[in-house]
Coordinates of C-alpha atoms in Angstrom, one line a residue:
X1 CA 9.3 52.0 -11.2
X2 CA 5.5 51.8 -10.2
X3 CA 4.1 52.1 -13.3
X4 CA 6.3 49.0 -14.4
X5 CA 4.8 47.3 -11.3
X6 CA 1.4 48.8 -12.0
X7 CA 1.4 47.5 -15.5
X8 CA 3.3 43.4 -14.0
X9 CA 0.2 43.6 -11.8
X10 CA -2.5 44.0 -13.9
X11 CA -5.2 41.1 -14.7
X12 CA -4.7 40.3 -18.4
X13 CA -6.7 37.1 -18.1
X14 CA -10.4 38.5 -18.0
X15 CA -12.7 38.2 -15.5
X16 CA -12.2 35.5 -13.0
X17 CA -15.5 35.7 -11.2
X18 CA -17.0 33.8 -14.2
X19 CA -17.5 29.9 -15.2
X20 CA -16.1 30.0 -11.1
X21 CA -16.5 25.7 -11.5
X22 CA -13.3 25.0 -11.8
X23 CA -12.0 24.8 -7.8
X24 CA -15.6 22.6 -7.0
X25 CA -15.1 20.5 -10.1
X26 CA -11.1 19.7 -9.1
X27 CA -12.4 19.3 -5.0
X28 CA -15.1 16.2 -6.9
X29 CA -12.7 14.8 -9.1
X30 CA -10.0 14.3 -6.1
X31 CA -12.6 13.1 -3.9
X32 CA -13.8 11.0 -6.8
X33 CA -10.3 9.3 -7.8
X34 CA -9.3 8.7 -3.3
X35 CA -12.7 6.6 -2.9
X36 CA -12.0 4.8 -6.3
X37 CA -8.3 3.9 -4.7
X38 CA -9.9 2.8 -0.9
X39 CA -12.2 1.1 -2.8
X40 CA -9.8 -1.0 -5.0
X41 CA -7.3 -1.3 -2.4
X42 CA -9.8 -3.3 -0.1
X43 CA -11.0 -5.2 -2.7
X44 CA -7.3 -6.5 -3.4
X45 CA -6.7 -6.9 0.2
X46 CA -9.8 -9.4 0.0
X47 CA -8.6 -11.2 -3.0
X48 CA -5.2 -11.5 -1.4
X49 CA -6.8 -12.8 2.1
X50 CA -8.3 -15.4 0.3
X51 CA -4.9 -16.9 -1.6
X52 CA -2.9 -20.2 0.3
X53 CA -0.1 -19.3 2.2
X54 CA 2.0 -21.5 0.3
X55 CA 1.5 -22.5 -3.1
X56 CA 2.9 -25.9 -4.0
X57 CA 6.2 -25.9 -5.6
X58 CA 6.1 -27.4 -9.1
X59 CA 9.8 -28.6 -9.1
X60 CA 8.9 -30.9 -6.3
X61 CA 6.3 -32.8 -7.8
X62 CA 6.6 -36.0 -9.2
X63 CA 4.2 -37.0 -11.7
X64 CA 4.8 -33.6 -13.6
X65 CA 7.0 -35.4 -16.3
X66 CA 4.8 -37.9 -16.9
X67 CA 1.7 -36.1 -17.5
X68 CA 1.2 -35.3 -21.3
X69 CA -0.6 -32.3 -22.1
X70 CA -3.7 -32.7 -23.9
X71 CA -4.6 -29.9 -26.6
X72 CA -8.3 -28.9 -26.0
X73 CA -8.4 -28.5 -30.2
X74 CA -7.3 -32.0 -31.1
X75 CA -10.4 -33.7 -32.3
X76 CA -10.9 -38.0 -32.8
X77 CA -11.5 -37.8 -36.4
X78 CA -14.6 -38.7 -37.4
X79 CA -15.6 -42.4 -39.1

């Protein structure tokens, strides 16, 4: 029974003490990605701060039918 546990226990994956990068690489990368979040976060808190509180309501408005829309690309023809 011990040599069964002996032989689950072993260390099959080489030695661990080398290329040892990985845990300061992961602790950057985490860091890294929450100050990229903070940072967007606030910025979309800024964008939002600076929307109206009500935008007007386009059902309600009373020269909207008569308007014609005007497409940028139609050119007078030339003489």
């Amino acid at each position: 029974m011990t040599a069964a546990a002996q032989v689950l226990a072993e260390n099959n994956f080489g030695d661990t003490r080398t290329g040892g990068l990985a845990g300061p690489m992961g602790l950057f990368l985490i860091v890294l990605l929450g100050t990229a979040t903070v940072l967007l976060i606030r910025n979309m808190n800024s964008r939002l701060r600076r929307l109206p509180d009500r935008f007007p309501d386009q059902r309600t408005d009373t020269g909207g039918a008569e308007r014609a829309v005007v497409d940028p690309t139609d050119r007078p023809s030339a003489p």
